[in-house]
Coordinates of C-alpha atoms in Angstrom, one line a residue:
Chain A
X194 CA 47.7 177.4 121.8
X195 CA 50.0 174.9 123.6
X196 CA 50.5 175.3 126.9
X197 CA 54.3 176.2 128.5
X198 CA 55.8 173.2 130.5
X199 CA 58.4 175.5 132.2
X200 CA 59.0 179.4 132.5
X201 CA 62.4 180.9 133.4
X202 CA 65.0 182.7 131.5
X203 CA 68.3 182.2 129.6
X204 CA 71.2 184.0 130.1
X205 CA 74.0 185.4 127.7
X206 CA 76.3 187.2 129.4
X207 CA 74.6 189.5 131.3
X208 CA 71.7 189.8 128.8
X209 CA 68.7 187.7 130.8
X210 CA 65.7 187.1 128.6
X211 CA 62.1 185.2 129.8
X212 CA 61.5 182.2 128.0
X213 CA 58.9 179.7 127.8
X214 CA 59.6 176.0 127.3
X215 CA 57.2 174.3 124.6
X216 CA 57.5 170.7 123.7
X217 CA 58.1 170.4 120.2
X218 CA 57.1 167.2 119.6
X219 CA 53.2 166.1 119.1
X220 CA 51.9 162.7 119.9
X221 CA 49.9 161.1 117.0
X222 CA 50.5 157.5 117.6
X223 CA 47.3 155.1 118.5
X224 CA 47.6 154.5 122.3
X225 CA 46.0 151.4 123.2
X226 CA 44.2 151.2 127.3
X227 CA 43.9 147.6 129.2
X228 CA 40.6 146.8 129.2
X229 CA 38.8 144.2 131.8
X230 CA 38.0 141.3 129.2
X231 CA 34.6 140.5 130.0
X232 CA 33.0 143.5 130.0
X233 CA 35.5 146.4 128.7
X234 CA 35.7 148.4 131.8
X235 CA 39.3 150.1 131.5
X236 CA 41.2 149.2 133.9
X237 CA 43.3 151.5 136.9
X238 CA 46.0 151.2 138.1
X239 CA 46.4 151.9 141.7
X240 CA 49.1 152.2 144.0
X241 CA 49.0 149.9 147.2
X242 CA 51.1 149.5 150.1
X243 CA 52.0 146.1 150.5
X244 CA 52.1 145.8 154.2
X245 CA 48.3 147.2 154.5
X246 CA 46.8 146.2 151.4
X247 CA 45.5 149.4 151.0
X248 CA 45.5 152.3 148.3
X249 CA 48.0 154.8 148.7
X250 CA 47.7 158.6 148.2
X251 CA 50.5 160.0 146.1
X252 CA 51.4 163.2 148.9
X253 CA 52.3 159.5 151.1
X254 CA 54.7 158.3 148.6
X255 CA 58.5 158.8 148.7
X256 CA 61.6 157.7 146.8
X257 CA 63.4 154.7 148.1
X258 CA 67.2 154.3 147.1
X259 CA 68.9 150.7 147.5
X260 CA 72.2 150.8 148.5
X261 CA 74.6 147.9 147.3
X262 CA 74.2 146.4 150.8
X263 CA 70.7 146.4 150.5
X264 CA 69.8 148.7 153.2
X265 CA 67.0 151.5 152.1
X266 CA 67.2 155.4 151.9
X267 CA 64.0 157.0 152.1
X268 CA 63.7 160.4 151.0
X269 CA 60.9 163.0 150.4
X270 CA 59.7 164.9 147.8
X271 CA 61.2 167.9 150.1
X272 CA 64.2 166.4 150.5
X273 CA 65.0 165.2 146.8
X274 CA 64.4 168.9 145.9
X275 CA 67.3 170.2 147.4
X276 CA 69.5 167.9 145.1
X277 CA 68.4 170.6 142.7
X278 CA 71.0 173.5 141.8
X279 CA 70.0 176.8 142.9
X280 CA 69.1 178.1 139.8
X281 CA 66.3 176.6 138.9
X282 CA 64.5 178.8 136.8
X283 CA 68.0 179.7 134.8
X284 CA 69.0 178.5 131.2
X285 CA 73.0 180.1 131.5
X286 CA 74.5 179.7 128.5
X287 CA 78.0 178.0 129.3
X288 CA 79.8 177.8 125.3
X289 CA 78.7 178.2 121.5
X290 CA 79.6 175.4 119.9
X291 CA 79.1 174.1 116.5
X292 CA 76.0 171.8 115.4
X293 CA 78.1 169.3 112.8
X294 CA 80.5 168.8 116.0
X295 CA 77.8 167.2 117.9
X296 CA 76.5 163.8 117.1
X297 CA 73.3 162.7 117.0
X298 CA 73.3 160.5 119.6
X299 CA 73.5 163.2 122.2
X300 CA 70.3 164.4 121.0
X301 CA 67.4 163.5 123.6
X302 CA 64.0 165.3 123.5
X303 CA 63.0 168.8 121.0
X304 CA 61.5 171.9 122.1
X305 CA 60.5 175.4 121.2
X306 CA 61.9 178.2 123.2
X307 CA 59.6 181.4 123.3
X308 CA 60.0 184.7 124.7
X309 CA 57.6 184.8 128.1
X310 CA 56.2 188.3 128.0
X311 CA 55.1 190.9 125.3
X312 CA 57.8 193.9 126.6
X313 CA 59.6 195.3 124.1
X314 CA 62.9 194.3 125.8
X315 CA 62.2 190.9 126.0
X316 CA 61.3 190.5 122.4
X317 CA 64.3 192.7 121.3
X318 CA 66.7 190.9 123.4
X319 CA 65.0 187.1 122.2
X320 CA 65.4 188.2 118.2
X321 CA 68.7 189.5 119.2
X322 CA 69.7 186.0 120.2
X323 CA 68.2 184.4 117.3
X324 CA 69.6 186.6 114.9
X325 CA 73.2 186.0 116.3
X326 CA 72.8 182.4 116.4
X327 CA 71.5 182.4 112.8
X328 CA 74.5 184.4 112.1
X329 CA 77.2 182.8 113.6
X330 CA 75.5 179.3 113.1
X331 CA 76.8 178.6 116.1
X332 CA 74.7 176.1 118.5
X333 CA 74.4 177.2 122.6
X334 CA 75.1 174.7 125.2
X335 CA 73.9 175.3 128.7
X336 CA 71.9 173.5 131.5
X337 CA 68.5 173.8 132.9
X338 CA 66.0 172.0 135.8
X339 CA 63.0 170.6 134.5
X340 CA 60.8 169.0 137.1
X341 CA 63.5 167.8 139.4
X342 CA 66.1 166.7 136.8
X343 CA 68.8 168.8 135.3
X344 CA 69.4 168.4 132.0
X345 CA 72.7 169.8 129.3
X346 CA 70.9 171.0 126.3
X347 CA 71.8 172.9 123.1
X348 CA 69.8 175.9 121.9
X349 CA 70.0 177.0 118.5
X350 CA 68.4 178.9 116.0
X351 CA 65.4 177.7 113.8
X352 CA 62.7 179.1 111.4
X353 CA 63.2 182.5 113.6
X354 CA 62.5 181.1 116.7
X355 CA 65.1 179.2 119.0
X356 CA 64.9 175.5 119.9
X357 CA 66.1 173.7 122.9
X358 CA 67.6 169.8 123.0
X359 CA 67.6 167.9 126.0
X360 CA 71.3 165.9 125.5
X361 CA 72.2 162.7 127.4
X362 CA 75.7 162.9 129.0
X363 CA 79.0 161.3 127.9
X364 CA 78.8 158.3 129.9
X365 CA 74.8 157.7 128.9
X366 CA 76.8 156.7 125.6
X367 CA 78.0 153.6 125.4
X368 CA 81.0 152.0 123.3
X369 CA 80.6 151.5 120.0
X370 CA 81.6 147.6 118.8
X371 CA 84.5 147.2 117.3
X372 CA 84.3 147.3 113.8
X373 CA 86.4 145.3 110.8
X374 CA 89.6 147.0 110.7
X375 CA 89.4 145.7 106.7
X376 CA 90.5 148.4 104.0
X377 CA 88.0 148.5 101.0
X378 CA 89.2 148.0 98.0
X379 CA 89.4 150.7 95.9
X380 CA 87.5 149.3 93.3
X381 CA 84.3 148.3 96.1
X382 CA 84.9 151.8 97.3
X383 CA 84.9 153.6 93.9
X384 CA 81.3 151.3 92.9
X385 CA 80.0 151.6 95.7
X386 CA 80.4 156.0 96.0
X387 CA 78.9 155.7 92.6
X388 CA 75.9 154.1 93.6
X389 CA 75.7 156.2 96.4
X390 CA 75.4 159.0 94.2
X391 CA 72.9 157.7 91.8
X392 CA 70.6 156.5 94.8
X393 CA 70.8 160.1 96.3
X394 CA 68.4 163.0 96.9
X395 CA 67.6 166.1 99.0
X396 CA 66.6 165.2 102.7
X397 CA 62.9 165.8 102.3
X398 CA 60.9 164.6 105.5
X399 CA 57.7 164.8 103.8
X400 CA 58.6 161.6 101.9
X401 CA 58.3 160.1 105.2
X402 CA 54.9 158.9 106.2
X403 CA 54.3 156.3 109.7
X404 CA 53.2 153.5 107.6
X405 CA 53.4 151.5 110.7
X406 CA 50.6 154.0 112.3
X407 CA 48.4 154.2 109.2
X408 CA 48.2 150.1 109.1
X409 CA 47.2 150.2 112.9
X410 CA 44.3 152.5 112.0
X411 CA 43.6 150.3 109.2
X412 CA 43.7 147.4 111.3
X413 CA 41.3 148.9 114.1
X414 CA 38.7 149.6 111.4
X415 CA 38.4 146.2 110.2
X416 CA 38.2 144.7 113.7
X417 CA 35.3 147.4 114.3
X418 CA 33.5 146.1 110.6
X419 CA 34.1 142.6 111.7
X420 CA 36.5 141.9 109.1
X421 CA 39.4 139.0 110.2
X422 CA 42.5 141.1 110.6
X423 CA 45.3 139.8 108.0
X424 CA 48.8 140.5 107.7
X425 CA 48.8 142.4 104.9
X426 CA 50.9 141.2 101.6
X427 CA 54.3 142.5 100.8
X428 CA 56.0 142.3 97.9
X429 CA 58.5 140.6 97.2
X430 CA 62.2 141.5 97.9
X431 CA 64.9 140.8 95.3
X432 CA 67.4 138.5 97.0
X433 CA 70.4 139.3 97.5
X434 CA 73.7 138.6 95.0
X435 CA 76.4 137.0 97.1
X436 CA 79.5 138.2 95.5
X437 CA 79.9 141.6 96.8
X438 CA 81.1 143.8 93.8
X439 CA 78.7 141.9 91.5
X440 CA 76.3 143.1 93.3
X441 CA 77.2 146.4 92.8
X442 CA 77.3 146.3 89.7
X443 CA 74.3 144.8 88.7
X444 CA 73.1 147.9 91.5
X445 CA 74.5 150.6 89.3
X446 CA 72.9 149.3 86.1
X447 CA 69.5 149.1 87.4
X448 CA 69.3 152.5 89.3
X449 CA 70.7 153.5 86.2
X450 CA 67.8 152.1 84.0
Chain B
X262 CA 82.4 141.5 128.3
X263 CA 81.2 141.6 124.7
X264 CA 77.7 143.7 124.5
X265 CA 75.1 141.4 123.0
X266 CA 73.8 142.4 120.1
X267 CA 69.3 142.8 119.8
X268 CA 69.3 142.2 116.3
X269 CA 70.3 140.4 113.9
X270 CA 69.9 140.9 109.8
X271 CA 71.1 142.8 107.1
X272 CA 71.4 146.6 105.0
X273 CA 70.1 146.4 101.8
X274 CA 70.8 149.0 99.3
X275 CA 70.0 148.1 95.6
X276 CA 70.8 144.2 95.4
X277 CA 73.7 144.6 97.9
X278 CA 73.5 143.5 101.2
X279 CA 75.6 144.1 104.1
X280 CA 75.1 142.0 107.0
X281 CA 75.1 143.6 110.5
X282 CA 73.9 143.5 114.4
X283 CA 72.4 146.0 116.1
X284 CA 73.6 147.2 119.8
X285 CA 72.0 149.8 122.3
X286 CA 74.3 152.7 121.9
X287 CA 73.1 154.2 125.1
X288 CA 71.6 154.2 128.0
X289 CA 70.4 156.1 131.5
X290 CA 72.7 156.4 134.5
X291 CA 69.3 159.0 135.9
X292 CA 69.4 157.5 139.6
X293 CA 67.0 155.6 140.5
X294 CA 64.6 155.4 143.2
X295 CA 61.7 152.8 143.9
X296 CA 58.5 154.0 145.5
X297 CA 57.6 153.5 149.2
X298 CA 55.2 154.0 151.8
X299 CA 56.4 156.8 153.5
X300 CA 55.1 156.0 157.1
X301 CA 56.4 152.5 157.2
X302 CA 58.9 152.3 154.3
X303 CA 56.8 149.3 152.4
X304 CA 56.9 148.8 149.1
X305 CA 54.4 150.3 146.8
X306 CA 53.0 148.2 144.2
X307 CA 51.0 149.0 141.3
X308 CA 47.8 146.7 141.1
X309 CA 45.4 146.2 137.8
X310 CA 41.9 147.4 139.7
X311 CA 38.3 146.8 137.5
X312 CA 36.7 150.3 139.1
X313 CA 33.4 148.5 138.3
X314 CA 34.2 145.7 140.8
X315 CA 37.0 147.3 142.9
X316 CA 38.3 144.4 142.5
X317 CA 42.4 143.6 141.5
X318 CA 42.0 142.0 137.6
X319 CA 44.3 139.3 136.9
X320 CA 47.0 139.7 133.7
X321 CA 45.0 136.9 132.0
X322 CA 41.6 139.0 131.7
X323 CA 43.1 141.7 131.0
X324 CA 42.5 142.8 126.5
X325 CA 43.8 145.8 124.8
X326 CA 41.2 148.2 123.8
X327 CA 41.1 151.1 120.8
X328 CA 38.3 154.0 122.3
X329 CA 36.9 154.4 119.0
X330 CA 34.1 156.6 120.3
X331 CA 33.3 158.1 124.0
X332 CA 33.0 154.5 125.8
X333 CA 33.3 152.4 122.4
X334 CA 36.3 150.0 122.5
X335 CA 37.7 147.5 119.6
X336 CA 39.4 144.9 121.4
X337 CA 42.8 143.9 119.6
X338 CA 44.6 140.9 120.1
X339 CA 48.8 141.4 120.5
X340 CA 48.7 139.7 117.0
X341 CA 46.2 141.6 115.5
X342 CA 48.2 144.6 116.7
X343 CA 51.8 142.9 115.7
X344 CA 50.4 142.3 112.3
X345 CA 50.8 146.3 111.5
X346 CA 54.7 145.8 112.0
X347 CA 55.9 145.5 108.3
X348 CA 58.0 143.3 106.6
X349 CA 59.7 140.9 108.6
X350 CA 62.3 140.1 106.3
X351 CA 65.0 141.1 108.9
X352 CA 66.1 144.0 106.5
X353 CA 66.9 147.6 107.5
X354 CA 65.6 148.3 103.5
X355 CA 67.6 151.2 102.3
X356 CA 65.4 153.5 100.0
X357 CA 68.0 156.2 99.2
X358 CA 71.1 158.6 100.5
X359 CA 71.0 161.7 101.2
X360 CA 73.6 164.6 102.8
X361 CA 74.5 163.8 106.3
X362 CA 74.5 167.3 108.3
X363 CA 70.8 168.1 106.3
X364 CA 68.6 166.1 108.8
X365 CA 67.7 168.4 111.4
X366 CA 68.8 166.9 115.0
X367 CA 64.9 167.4 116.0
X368 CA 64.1 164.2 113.7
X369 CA 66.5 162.3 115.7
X370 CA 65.3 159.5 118.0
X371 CA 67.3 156.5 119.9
X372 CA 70.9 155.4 118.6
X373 CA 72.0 151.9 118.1
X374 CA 75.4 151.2 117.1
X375 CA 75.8 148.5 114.2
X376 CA 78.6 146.1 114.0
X377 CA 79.2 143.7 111.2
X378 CA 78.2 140.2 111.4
X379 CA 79.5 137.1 110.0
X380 CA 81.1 137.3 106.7
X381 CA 79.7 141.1 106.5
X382 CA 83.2 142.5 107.2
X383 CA 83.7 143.3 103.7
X384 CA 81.0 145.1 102.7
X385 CA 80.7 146.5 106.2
X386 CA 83.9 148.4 105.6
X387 CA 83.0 149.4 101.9
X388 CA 79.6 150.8 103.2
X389 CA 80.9 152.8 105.9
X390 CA 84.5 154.3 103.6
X391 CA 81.9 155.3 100.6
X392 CA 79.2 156.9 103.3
X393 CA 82.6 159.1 104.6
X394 CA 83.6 159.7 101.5
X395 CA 80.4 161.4 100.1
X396 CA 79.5 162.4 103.6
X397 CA 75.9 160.7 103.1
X398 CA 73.4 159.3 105.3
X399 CA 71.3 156.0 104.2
X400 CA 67.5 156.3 104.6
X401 CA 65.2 153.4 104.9
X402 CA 63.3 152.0 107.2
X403 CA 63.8 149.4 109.8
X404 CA 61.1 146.6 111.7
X405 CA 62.1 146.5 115.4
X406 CA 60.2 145.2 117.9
X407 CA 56.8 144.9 115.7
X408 CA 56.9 148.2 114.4
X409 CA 58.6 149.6 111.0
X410 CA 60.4 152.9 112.2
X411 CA 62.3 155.4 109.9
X412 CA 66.4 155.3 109.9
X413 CA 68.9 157.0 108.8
X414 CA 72.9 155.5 108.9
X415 CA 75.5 157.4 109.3
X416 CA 79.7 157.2 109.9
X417 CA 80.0 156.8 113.8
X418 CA 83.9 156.6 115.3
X419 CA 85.5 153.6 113.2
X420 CA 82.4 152.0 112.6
X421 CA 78.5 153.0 111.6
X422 CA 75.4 153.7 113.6
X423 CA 71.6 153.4 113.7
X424 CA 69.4 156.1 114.5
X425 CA 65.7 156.3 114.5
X426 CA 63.9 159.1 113.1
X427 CA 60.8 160.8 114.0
X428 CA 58.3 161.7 111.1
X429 CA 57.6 165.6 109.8
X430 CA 53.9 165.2 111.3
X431 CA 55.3 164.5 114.7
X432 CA 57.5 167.8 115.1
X433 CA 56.5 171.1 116.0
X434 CA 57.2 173.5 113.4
X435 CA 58.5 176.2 115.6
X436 CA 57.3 179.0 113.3
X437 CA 53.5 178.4 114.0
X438 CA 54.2 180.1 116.9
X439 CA 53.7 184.1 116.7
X440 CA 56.1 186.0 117.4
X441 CA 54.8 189.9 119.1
X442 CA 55.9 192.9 117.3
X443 CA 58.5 194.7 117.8
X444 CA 59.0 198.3 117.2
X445 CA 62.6 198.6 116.9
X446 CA 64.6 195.4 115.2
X447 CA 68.5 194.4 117.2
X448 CA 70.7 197.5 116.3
X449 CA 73.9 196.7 114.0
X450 CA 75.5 197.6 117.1
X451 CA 73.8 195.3 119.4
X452 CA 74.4 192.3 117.0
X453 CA 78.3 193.1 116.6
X454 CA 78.3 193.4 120.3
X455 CA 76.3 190.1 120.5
X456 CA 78.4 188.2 118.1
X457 CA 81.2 189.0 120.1
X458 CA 79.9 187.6 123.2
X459 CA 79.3 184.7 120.9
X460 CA 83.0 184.2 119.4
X461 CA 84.3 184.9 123.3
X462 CA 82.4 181.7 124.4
X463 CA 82.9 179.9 121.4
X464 CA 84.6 175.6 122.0
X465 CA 84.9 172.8 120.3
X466 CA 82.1 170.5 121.4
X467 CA 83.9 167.8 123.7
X468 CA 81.2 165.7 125.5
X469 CA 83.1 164.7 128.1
X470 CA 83.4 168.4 129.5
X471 CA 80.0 168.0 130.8
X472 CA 78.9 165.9 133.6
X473 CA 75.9 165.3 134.8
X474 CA 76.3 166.9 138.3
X475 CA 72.9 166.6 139.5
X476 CA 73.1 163.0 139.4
X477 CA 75.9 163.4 142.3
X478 CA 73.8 165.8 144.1
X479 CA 71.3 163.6 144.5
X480 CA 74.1 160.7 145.6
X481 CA 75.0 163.5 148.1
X482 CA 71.7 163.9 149.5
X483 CA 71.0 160.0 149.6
X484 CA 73.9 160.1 151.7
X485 CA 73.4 163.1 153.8
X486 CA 70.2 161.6 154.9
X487 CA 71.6 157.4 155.3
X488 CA 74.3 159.3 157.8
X489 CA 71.6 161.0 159.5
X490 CA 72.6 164.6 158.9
X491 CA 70.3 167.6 158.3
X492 CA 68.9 168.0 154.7
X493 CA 68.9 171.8 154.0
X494 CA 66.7 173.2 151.9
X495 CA 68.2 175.3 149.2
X496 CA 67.9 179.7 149.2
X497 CA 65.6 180.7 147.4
X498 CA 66.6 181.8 143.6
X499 CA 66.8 185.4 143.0
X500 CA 65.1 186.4 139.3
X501 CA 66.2 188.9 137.1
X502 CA 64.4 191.3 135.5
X503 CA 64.5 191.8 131.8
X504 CA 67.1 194.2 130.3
X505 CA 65.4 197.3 129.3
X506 CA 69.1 198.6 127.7
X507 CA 70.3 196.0 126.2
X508 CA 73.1 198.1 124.7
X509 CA 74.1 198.8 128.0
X510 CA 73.8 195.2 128.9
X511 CA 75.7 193.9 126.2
X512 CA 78.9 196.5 127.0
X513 CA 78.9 195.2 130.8
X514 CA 78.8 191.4 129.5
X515 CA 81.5 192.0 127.3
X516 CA 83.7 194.0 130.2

């Protein structure tokens, strides 16, 4: 089983239930190491003071801040710490809020919240909480302190089981572009919806595969065999049609066939 | 100033296409610190070291390497690797649509926002009215930066954006993780208490409610110790115990 990254609780109300913080993503892309080229030692990477030339232990390491006039803040791990809230080990849940009202692009990292402990009023309270959420389909928003950093995320219900988001803040987003203030014409619109329709199907993230990932592996056989490593052929792309709704048209017929 | 756009190309959806540029939607304000020495305040800098040698390894000898068994490397070259991208025909390739709110927010990734380019206004506007219209996102897949990635489009504000997706295999299902038993399921009494508690604290998600506070404790701190003053460090945290009567826990929350 997975190990915890963090342990704590969150709160509702005055209802305090032990959690443990799983990631819920799992790393299966092909990591690649710098190698030395004449020999294939992998290489370290080592952190040196400049002034002596020499290796650095991290426990002699601190965090330098530039201010605008240049000058340096030094500050220890010790001293960093205390930028930390005081409740540390606390997930409070500050609002429900609803999932469609929150865009995507708040989203940061997924993880799986437990319960931390087999008492039975830890488990009650935890399916308590799920069951709610499931209910009311209603999304939590609170904040918590992972490893120094405090971080707004949203915990909601899933599979029986609550989930945490890490979120970025409001001013981590940036301004969209403008974009053409141009009405569609109704006739675009109304072919256009239409082909929407007829190129449509259930989310299904099995259809997904990384192809990108499975041509890497592909790629790092060969070069094991021997085998010159090609680009591998595509097919070819229809090209495009340059009036708009004849494209769409021709679209519709052809999903349509 | 305008924001410069990192790519340039087009949507393709059937044998329409809609030409567009892709931004960075967002980015980090996390404050950031640089490492030193902590003795004599130098700069820390992280050196390429052959362990064989001991010996600092210039960028030039430096390969990439696959560990294909215990001490067994392929060496790739940055086009051998480049040539698993995809298709670099500068098209975010729409394979089909499907409803907006049904992709769970796990599979999300990174945002880009997408603007329209040079005579895409047109069908940038159609594109983004029919996506509102049967509140759909498009699915396809996208080759940034030498590798094809997974996308999905959807309405944005006035305009559209990008987001990247990650793939089923790469998320945790959250339900191969056992649950213990329990002997006594929530009470129809707990859960309307609960629900409650729910409704009470119940807002319409306004992101600009929430600021990042720590990022100004830490500005504090930086400041406290430029100015010389004493850094405290902070009381200890007092943890709760779990609730053995919830009931009881739930009537006190809700006053």
């Amino acid at each position: 089983m997975a190990r915890s990254i963090w342990k704590g609780s969150i709160s509702f109300g005055l209802v305090n239930v032990p959690v443990a913080l799983f990631s819920g993503v799992k790393d299966t892309d092909v990591h690649f190491h710098q190698l030395h080229a004449k020999d294939h030692v992998p290489i370290e990477t080592r952190r040196v003071c400049v002034d002596e030339d020499e290796e650095v232990p991290y426990e002699e390491i601190g965090h330098g801040y530039e201010t605008d006039d240049d000058e340096l803040i030094v500050l220890t791990d010790a001293e960093l710490a205390t930028a930390a809230p005081r409740k540390t080990r606390t997930i409070e849940i500050e609002a429900f809020v609803d999932l469609e009202d929150v865009d995507p692009i708040y989203f940061d990292h997924p993880y799986v919240l437990l319960p931390d402990g087999e008492s039975e009023g830890t488990q009650r309270a935890y399916r308590l909480l799920v069951e709610v959420m499931e209910r009311s389909e209603r999304a939590a928003l609170g904040r918590f302190v992972l490893r120094t950093k405090e971080y707004l995320t949203i915990v909601r219900a899933r599979r029986e089981r609550l989930t945490l988001t890490t979120m970025r803040f409001h001013d981590e987003v940036r301004e969209p572009p403008k974009s053409p203030g141009k009405r569609p014409a109704k006739k675009q619109l109304d072919t256009t919806v239409k082909l929407i329709k007829a190129m449509s199907e259930p989310w299904d993230p099995a259809n997904y595969r990384d192809e990108y990932e499975k041509r890497l592996k592909k790629i790092i056989r060969d070069k094991q065999k021997g085998k010159t490593v090609k680009e591998p052929e595509r097919p070819e792309q229809p090209s495009a049609i340059e009036d708009l709704m004849a494209a769409l048209e021709r679209s519709l017929e052809e999903v349509k066939a | 100033m305008a924001p410069r756009s990192i790519w340039n190309g087009a949507i393709a959806f059937g044998l329409v296409q809609v030409p567009v540029k892709v931004y960075s939607a967002t980015e980090s304000k996390t404050v950031h610190f640089r490492e030193v020495h902590l003795k004599d305040e130098s700069r820390i800098e992280h050196r390429r070291v052959c362990p064989r040698e001991d010996k600092e390894v210039p960028y030039d000898d430096i390969v990439k390497g696959f560990e294909v068994k215990q001490g067994e490397w392929v060496e790739l070259t940055d086009d051998e690797i480049a040539a698993a991208a995809g298709p670099r025909n500068k098209l975010i390739d729409v394979e089909h649509f499907v409803p907006a709110e049904d992709v769970d927010p796990d599979f999300f990734e990174r945002t880009y926002f997408l603007g329209a380019a040079d005579k895409g206004d047109e069908a940038y506007a159609v594109l983004r009215a029919a996506l509102e219209k049967t509140n759909r996102a498009a699915i396809g897949r996208w080759v940034f930066h030498d590798r094809e990635r997974t996308v999905a489009i959807r309405v944005y504000g006035k305009g559209l954006a990008l987001y990247t997706l990650r793939f089923a295999d790469d998320l945790v299902d959250p339900a191969d993780f056992d649950l213990a038993r329990v002997s006594k399921k929530p009470s129809a009494r707990e859960i309307e208490m609960a629900s409650k508690l729910v409704e009470g604290l119940h807002v319409k998600f306004k992101p600009s409610e929430y600021e990042d506070s720590y990022r100004d404790a830490v500005l504090d701190v930086v400041k406290a110790k430029a100015e010389g003053r004493n850094i405290a460090p902070p009381e200890p945290e007092e943890t709760d115990g779990d609730d053995s009567d919830l009931l009881a826990t739930l009537e006190a929350s809700l006053g």
